[in-house]
Short mmCIF file of C-alpha atoms in Angstrom, two decimals:
data_model
loop_
_atom_site.label_atom_id
_atom_site.label_comp_id
_atom_site.label_asym_id
_atom_site.label_seq_id
_atom_site.Cartn_x
_atom_site.Cartn_y
_atom_site.Cartn_z
CA MET A 1 6.27 -34.82 15.87
CA ARG A 2 8.71 -37.54 15.06
CA ARG A 3 7.82 -40.90 14.02
CA ARG A 4 6.71 -43.04 16.86
CA ALA A 5 7.01 -40.45 19.47
CA PHE A 6 3.19 -40.75 19.87
CA LEU A 7 3.26 -44.57 20.48
CA ALA A 8 3.40 -46.65 23.72
CA ALA A 9 6.37 -45.68 25.81
CA GLY A 10 8.75 -48.38 26.85
CA ALA A 11 7.08 -50.80 24.46
CA GLY A 12 9.48 -52.93 22.55
CA LEU A 13 9.10 -52.71 18.90
CA VAL A 14 7.80 -56.12 17.26
CA LEU A 15 8.41 -57.10 13.42
CA ALA A 16 5.52 -58.91 12.19
CA GLY A 17 6.72 -62.71 11.95
CA ALA A 18 5.53 -66.06 10.89
CA ALA A 19 5.00 -67.55 14.28
CA PRO A 20 1.35 -68.87 14.79
CA ALA A 21 -0.63 -67.34 17.44
CA PHE A 22 -1.58 -69.83 20.40
CA ALA A 23 -5.07 -71.13 20.56
CA ALA A 24 -6.47 -71.58 24.11
CA GLY A 25 -8.39 -74.81 24.05
CA ALA A 26 -11.87 -74.71 22.92
CA ARG A 27 -12.63 -71.33 23.76
CA ARG A 28 -11.91 -69.89 20.52
CA VAL A 29 -9.53 -67.21 21.62
CA LEU A 30 -6.23 -66.67 19.89
CA HIS A 31 -3.26 -65.21 21.43
CA VAL A 32 -0.74 -62.68 19.83
CA ARG A 33 2.71 -62.22 21.88
CA PRO A 34 5.95 -60.38 20.72
CA GLY A 35 7.38 -62.15 17.85
CA ASP A 36 3.74 -63.36 16.60
CA SER A 37 1.61 -61.47 13.85
CA VAL A 38 -1.52 -60.27 14.12
CA GLN A 39 -2.62 -60.77 10.66
CA SER A 40 -1.65 -64.32 11.11
CA ALA A 41 -4.08 -64.68 14.05
CA VAL A 42 -6.93 -63.09 11.84
CA ASP A 43 -6.05 -65.49 8.97
CA ALA A 44 -6.39 -68.32 11.50
CA VAL A 45 -9.80 -67.39 12.44
CA ASP A 46 -12.09 -70.12 11.00
CA GLY A 47 -15.85 -68.87 11.86
CA PRO A 48 -17.69 -66.31 13.65
CA GLY A 49 -17.07 -65.24 17.31
CA TRP A 50 -13.51 -65.56 17.82
CA THR A 51 -11.55 -63.38 20.00
CA ILE A 52 -7.90 -62.38 19.38
CA VAL A 53 -5.92 -61.26 22.42
CA VAL A 54 -2.95 -58.74 21.49
CA HIS A 55 -0.38 -58.73 24.15
CA PRO A 56 1.65 -55.85 24.95
CA GLY A 57 4.14 -54.56 22.31
CA THR A 58 4.25 -52.54 19.28
CA TYR A 59 3.52 -54.79 16.08
CA ARG A 60 4.65 -53.14 12.96
CA GLU A 61 2.41 -54.64 10.27
CA VAL A 62 -0.69 -53.93 8.01
CA VAL A 63 -3.77 -56.08 9.07
CA ASN A 64 -6.83 -56.87 6.94
CA VAL A 65 -9.72 -58.30 8.29
CA PRO A 66 -11.91 -59.73 5.70
CA ALA A 67 -15.71 -59.81 5.55
CA ASP A 68 -15.84 -63.58 6.54
CA LYS A 69 -14.35 -62.89 9.78
CA ALA A 70 -17.72 -61.94 11.26
CA GLU A 71 -18.29 -61.03 14.86
CA LEU A 72 -14.58 -61.06 15.52
CA THR A 73 -13.20 -59.43 18.67
CA LEU A 74 -9.95 -57.76 18.77
CA ARG A 75 -8.76 -56.55 21.96
CA GLY A 76 -5.37 -55.61 23.97
CA ALA A 77 -4.56 -57.81 26.86
CA SER A 78 -4.54 -54.90 29.34
CA CYS A 79 -7.22 -52.16 29.66
CA ASP A 80 -4.52 -49.67 28.65
CA PRO A 81 -4.89 -49.10 24.92
CA ARG A 82 -1.20 -47.63 24.92
CA ASP A 83 0.28 -51.26 25.76
CA ALA A 84 -0.32 -52.97 22.43
CA VAL A 85 -0.02 -50.94 19.45
CA ILE A 86 -0.38 -51.86 15.66
CA VAL A 87 1.39 -49.48 13.36
CA TYR A 88 2.64 -49.07 9.95
CA ASP A 89 3.66 -46.24 7.66
CA ASN A 90 2.07 -46.47 4.13
CA ALA A 91 0.49 -43.20 2.55
CA ASN A 92 -1.79 -42.67 -0.37
CA GLY A 93 1.19 -41.70 -2.55
CA THR A 94 3.16 -44.44 -1.33
CA LYS A 95 4.64 -46.80 -4.27
CA LYS A 96 3.90 -50.44 -4.28
CA PRO A 97 6.33 -53.26 -5.39
CA ASP A 98 4.54 -53.19 -8.60
CA GLY A 99 5.01 -49.14 -9.22
CA THR A 100 1.39 -47.91 -8.45
CA THR A 101 0.38 -46.16 -5.25
CA TYR A 102 -1.56 -47.52 -2.33
CA GLY A 103 -4.29 -44.96 -2.61
CA THR A 104 -6.19 -43.54 0.63
CA ALA A 105 -7.97 -46.76 1.54
CA GLY A 106 -4.94 -48.87 0.59
CA SER A 107 -2.76 -46.87 3.00
CA ALA A 108 -4.60 -48.16 6.19
CA THR A 109 -2.78 -49.76 8.80
CA PHE A 110 -6.07 -51.55 10.11
CA THR A 111 -8.62 -52.58 7.47
CA SER A 112 -11.82 -54.42 8.25
CA ALA A 113 -14.89 -55.35 6.11
CA ALA A 114 -16.30 -57.75 8.89
CA PRO A 115 -19.95 -57.47 10.01
CA GLY A 116 -19.83 -57.30 14.01
CA LEU A 117 -16.30 -56.37 14.27
CA THR A 118 -15.18 -55.48 18.14
CA VAL A 119 -12.14 -53.58 18.83
CA ARG A 120 -11.16 -52.44 22.18
CA ASP A 121 -8.17 -51.52 24.16
CA LEU A 122 -5.78 -51.00 21.41
CA THR A 123 -3.85 -48.25 19.53
CA LEU A 124 -4.14 -48.45 15.80
CA ALA A 125 -1.52 -46.10 14.18
CA ASN A 126 -0.09 -44.90 10.80
CA ASP A 127 3.29 -42.90 11.56
CA TRP A 128 3.68 -41.93 8.02
CA LEU A 129 5.20 -38.27 7.93
CA ARG A 130 5.09 -35.66 5.49
CA ALA A 131 8.31 -34.11 6.32
CA ASP A 132 10.18 -37.37 5.76
CA HIS A 133 8.57 -37.67 1.85
CA PRO A 134 8.60 -34.34 0.51
CA ASP A 135 8.49 -35.91 -3.01
CA ILE A 136 5.02 -37.66 -2.36
CA THR A 137 1.89 -35.28 -2.82
CA GLY A 138 -0.68 -37.79 -1.69
CA THR A 139 -0.18 -37.33 1.92
CA GLN A 140 -3.26 -39.21 3.26
CA ALA A 141 -2.22 -41.98 5.39
CA VAL A 142 -5.02 -44.03 7.19
CA ALA A 143 -4.78 -45.42 10.76
CA ALA A 144 -8.23 -47.39 10.25
CA TYR A 145 -10.47 -48.04 7.34
CA THR A 146 -13.67 -49.61 8.56
CA TYR A 147 -16.78 -50.74 6.52
CA GLY A 148 -18.74 -53.54 8.07
CA ASP A 149 -21.93 -52.95 9.79
CA ARG A 150 -22.10 -53.13 13.51
CA THR A 151 -18.51 -51.97 14.28
CA HIS A 152 -17.70 -51.47 17.63
CA PHE A 153 -14.57 -49.53 18.80
CA GLU A 154 -14.36 -49.27 22.52
CA ASN A 155 -11.49 -47.42 24.26
CA VAL A 156 -9.29 -47.34 21.12
CA ARG A 157 -6.64 -44.63 20.23
CA LEU A 158 -6.42 -43.81 16.55
CA LEU A 159 -3.55 -41.93 15.73
CA ALA A 160 -2.16 -40.33 12.44
CA HIS A 161 -2.38 -36.87 10.64
CA GLN A 162 -4.21 -36.57 7.55
CA ASP A 163 -7.49 -38.93 7.28
CA THR A 164 -6.84 -41.06 10.48
CA LEU A 165 -9.96 -42.77 10.74
CA PHE A 166 -11.97 -43.66 7.34
CA VAL A 167 -15.64 -44.51 8.31
CA GLU A 168 -16.91 -46.06 5.24
CA THR A 169 -19.95 -48.54 3.98
CA SER A 170 -19.75 -51.63 2.26
CA ALA A 171 -21.52 -50.44 -0.86
CA LEU A 172 -22.91 -46.96 -2.00
CA ALA A 173 -26.45 -47.85 -0.93
CA ALA A 174 -25.57 -49.22 2.34
CA PHE A 175 -25.98 -47.55 5.47
CA ASP A 176 -23.35 -49.47 7.56
CA ARG A 177 -23.30 -48.45 11.32
CA GLN A 178 -20.10 -47.91 13.18
CA TYR A 179 -19.92 -46.94 17.26
CA PHE A 180 -17.09 -45.57 18.76
CA HIS A 181 -17.18 -45.35 22.62
CA ARG A 182 -14.29 -43.71 24.83
CA CYS A 183 -11.82 -43.43 21.96
CA TYR A 184 -9.04 -41.07 21.36
CA ILE A 185 -8.47 -39.72 17.68
CA GLU A 186 -6.05 -37.41 16.69
CA GLY A 187 -4.73 -35.91 13.56
CA ASP A 188 -4.89 -32.63 11.34
CA VAL A 189 -6.76 -32.86 8.04
CA ASP A 190 -10.05 -34.35 7.61
CA PHE A 191 -9.26 -36.90 10.07
CA VAL A 192 -12.63 -38.48 10.72
CA PHE A 193 -14.27 -38.93 7.40
CA GLY A 194 -16.46 -41.21 5.27
CA ARG A 195 -19.98 -42.33 4.55
CA ALA A 196 -20.81 -44.74 7.41
CA THR A 197 -23.50 -43.93 10.04
CA ALA A 198 -20.83 -43.49 12.90
CA VAL A 199 -21.62 -42.29 16.36
CA PHE A 200 -18.91 -41.05 18.65
CA GLU A 201 -19.90 -40.97 22.39
CA GLU A 202 -17.60 -39.90 25.22
CA CYS A 203 -14.65 -39.57 22.50
CA HIS A 204 -11.70 -37.01 22.39
CA PHE A 205 -10.93 -35.61 19.28
CA HIS A 206 -7.54 -33.87 19.51
CA THR A 207 -5.93 -31.60 16.33
CA LEU A 208 -2.13 -31.88 16.12
CA ARG A 209 0.13 -28.88 16.02
CA ARG A 210 1.06 -28.33 12.33
CA ASP A 211 4.19 -26.46 10.84
CA VAL A 212 2.33 -24.59 8.13
CA ASP A 213 2.06 -20.89 7.46
CA PHE A 214 -1.62 -20.96 6.19
CA THR A 215 -5.02 -21.38 8.06
CA PRO A 216 -7.18 -23.43 8.45
CA LYS A 217 -4.66 -25.96 9.22
CA GLY A 218 -6.92 -28.76 8.96
CA MET A 219 -10.46 -30.00 9.80
CA VAL A 220 -11.86 -32.59 12.43
CA PHE A 221 -14.74 -34.16 10.14
CA ALA A 222 -15.39 -34.66 6.85
CA PRO A 223 -18.73 -36.58 6.42
CA SER A 224 -19.71 -37.72 2.94
CA THR A 225 -23.30 -39.31 3.95
CA ALA A 226 -25.24 -40.79 1.16
CA ARG A 227 -28.24 -38.59 0.32
CA ALA A 228 -30.59 -41.45 1.20
CA ASN A 229 -29.00 -42.01 4.60
CA PRO A 230 -30.95 -39.83 7.20
CA HIS A 231 -27.91 -40.32 9.63
CA GLY A 232 -24.22 -39.35 9.23
CA ILE A 233 -21.85 -38.84 11.69
CA LEU A 234 -22.86 -37.96 15.21
CA ALA A 235 -20.49 -36.64 17.81
CA VAL A 236 -22.08 -36.78 21.41
CA ARG A 237 -20.80 -36.05 25.03
CA SER A 238 -17.29 -35.75 23.64
CA ARG A 239 -14.69 -33.21 23.65
CA ILE A 240 -12.32 -31.50 21.09
CA THR A 241 -9.07 -30.28 22.11
CA SER A 242 -6.06 -28.79 20.05
CA GLY A 243 -2.22 -28.70 20.18
CA ALA A 244 -2.18 -25.82 17.61
CA GLU A 245 -2.82 -22.05 18.22
CA ASP A 246 -6.25 -20.85 18.78
CA ALA A 247 -8.95 -20.94 15.93
CA ALA A 248 -6.15 -22.78 13.58
CA TYR A 249 -8.78 -25.63 12.88
CA LYS A 250 -12.43 -25.92 11.52
CA LEU A 251 -14.63 -28.43 12.82
CA ALA A 252 -15.78 -29.79 9.69
CA ARG A 253 -16.08 -29.74 5.70
CA PRO A 254 -18.34 -31.64 3.57
CA TRP A 255 -16.75 -34.13 1.26
CA VAL A 256 -18.77 -35.10 -1.84
CA PRO A 257 -16.74 -37.73 -3.71
CA THR A 258 -16.15 -37.73 -7.54
CA TYR A 259 -17.48 -41.31 -7.60
CA GLU A 260 -20.56 -40.04 -5.63
CA THR A 261 -21.69 -36.72 -6.61
CA THR A 262 -25.08 -37.11 -5.00
CA ALA A 263 -23.55 -37.16 -1.54
CA TRP A 264 -25.27 -35.06 1.16
CA PRO A 265 -22.85 -34.78 4.03
CA SER A 266 -24.45 -35.03 7.38
CA LEU A 267 -22.79 -34.16 10.62
CA VAL A 268 -24.24 -33.52 13.96
CA VAL A 269 -22.07 -32.37 16.86
CA ARG A 270 -23.85 -32.13 20.29
CA ASP A 271 -23.23 -31.86 24.15
CA THR A 272 -19.47 -31.71 23.32
CA ARG A 273 -16.87 -29.29 24.67
CA ILE A 274 -15.09 -27.63 21.80
CA GLY A 275 -11.94 -26.17 22.62
CA SER A 276 -10.10 -22.99 21.37
CA GLY A 277 -8.39 -24.88 18.61
CA ILE A 278 -11.57 -24.51 16.58
CA ASP A 279 -12.34 -21.46 14.89
CA PRO A 280 -15.74 -19.97 16.60
CA VAL A 281 -16.43 -17.58 13.96
CA ALA A 282 -16.54 -19.76 10.95
CA PRO A 283 -16.30 -23.44 12.04
CA TYR A 284 -17.04 -24.77 8.64
CA THR A 285 -15.43 -24.37 5.20
CA ASN A 286 -15.88 -25.94 1.73
CA MET A 287 -13.86 -28.66 0.27
CA ARG A 288 -15.08 -27.57 -3.34
CA GLU A 289 -16.88 -24.45 -3.80
CA GLN A 290 -19.56 -26.28 -6.07
CA TYR A 291 -20.71 -28.04 -2.86
CA PRO A 292 -20.87 -25.23 -0.07
CA TRP A 293 -21.11 -26.52 3.34
CA GLN A 294 -24.33 -24.31 4.00
CA THR A 295 -26.13 -26.74 1.83
CA MET A 296 -25.18 -29.55 3.63
CA ARG A 297 -26.59 -31.21 6.79
CA PHE A 298 -24.45 -29.52 9.40
CA ARG A 299 -25.86 -29.00 12.83
CA GLU A 300 -24.90 -28.50 16.49
CA TYR A 301 -26.66 -28.41 19.68
CA ARG A 302 -25.75 -27.41 23.35
CA ASN A 303 -22.13 -27.47 22.92
CA SER A 304 -19.83 -25.51 25.08
CA GLY A 305 -16.27 -24.39 25.29
CA PRO A 306 -14.53 -21.37 23.78
CA GLY A 307 -14.64 -23.12 20.36
CA ALA A 308 -18.39 -23.31 20.60
CA VAL A 309 -19.12 -19.74 21.08
CA ILE A 310 -21.71 -18.30 18.59
CA THR A 311 -20.77 -15.07 17.24
CA VAL A 312 -22.24 -15.25 13.75
CA PRO A 313 -25.34 -17.45 14.16
CA GLU A 314 -25.55 -18.03 10.35
CA ASN A 315 -22.39 -19.77 10.55
CA ARG A 316 -23.19 -22.14 13.30
CA PRO A 317 -26.79 -23.96 12.51
CA GLN A 318 -28.24 -25.28 15.57
CA LEU A 319 -30.76 -28.00 16.10
CA MET A 320 -34.10 -27.24 17.84
CA ALA A 321 -34.78 -29.16 20.87
CA GLU A 322 -37.51 -31.10 18.92
CA GLU A 323 -35.03 -31.96 16.27
CA ALA A 324 -32.28 -33.15 18.60
CA GLU A 325 -34.55 -35.90 19.70
CA ALA A 326 -33.85 -37.37 16.05
CA HIS A 327 -29.88 -37.34 16.78
CA THR A 328 -29.08 -39.83 19.62
CA ARG A 329 -26.99 -42.94 19.43
CA ARG A 330 -30.28 -44.92 19.65
CA THR A 331 -31.91 -43.36 16.63
CA TYR A 332 -28.85 -43.82 14.55
CA LEU A 333 -28.06 -47.23 15.54
CA GLY A 334 -31.62 -48.58 15.46
CA ASP A 335 -32.14 -52.07 16.55
CA TRP A 336 -28.21 -52.60 16.97
CA ARG A 337 -27.24 -52.15 20.77
CA PRO A 338 -23.38 -52.38 21.10
CA GLY A 339 -22.14 -54.20 24.10
CA ALA A 340 -25.70 -55.41 25.19
#
């Protein structure tokens, strides 16, 4: 896959410019059109409850939404998320002007710390490619890094390779909640990862074809849930497909960060169709041997498809029906009702 092959077909490339976004009267709406900068629109927001409308085009820039831009809505002008694309190409090991590197979180094309953020009908992408940079070993390249409570993504495409979507929290002790509905997320290694309470409902996860001679070629999920948090990542009524050969990918591995060795990763995948790209015999693996996946909170419930076939029961821990009642959108999100 070459750069930008996965972006909006026919959309003209827009380099971030200095032109200001247009404010539509007193409606607290800012419009971003080709030639404008999405970041400039974010910077112009001066209080809660603003909406930024991104018109069709491919905007090559990094966008950062700080915590003081609360209750912001960022949406595409059309209902098709392929029409408006925000993309950049930093990686963990990419050097900054001062000679240091960006790191995983710093590589993100889109970052938000804002509580109550809504993103809809957009594509967020990181098109950095390993093949173009054989000298860089820090190959994580994040499309979106979110760590504000009540973050809601609706009909959003998230495209990258390694570490596509970083669902994090604002502090080690915070249980920030994030909700993804009808989103498309693709990648290869650990491409949905982090510490947040994150619910994925009716989402499509897609593992990419990867030109390497080893397996597994990657993992879909890598949760790093805090031990005190009863809720980690939940995927419900979703589907997992693959562009790779059968059984080339694992469903998940636990991430216990060096800065939070007490983490107790939690993942529940339920009522989801799992395609043949996921290894049905051994769908989980370890990131580090001292933190075996068997000791983590990994469970499944009523999944279907060739990647969900239970051949070795001890390799696929299942929820009992009464346990499954504690793993729903409502129980994970508590008093927050996205879209209500």
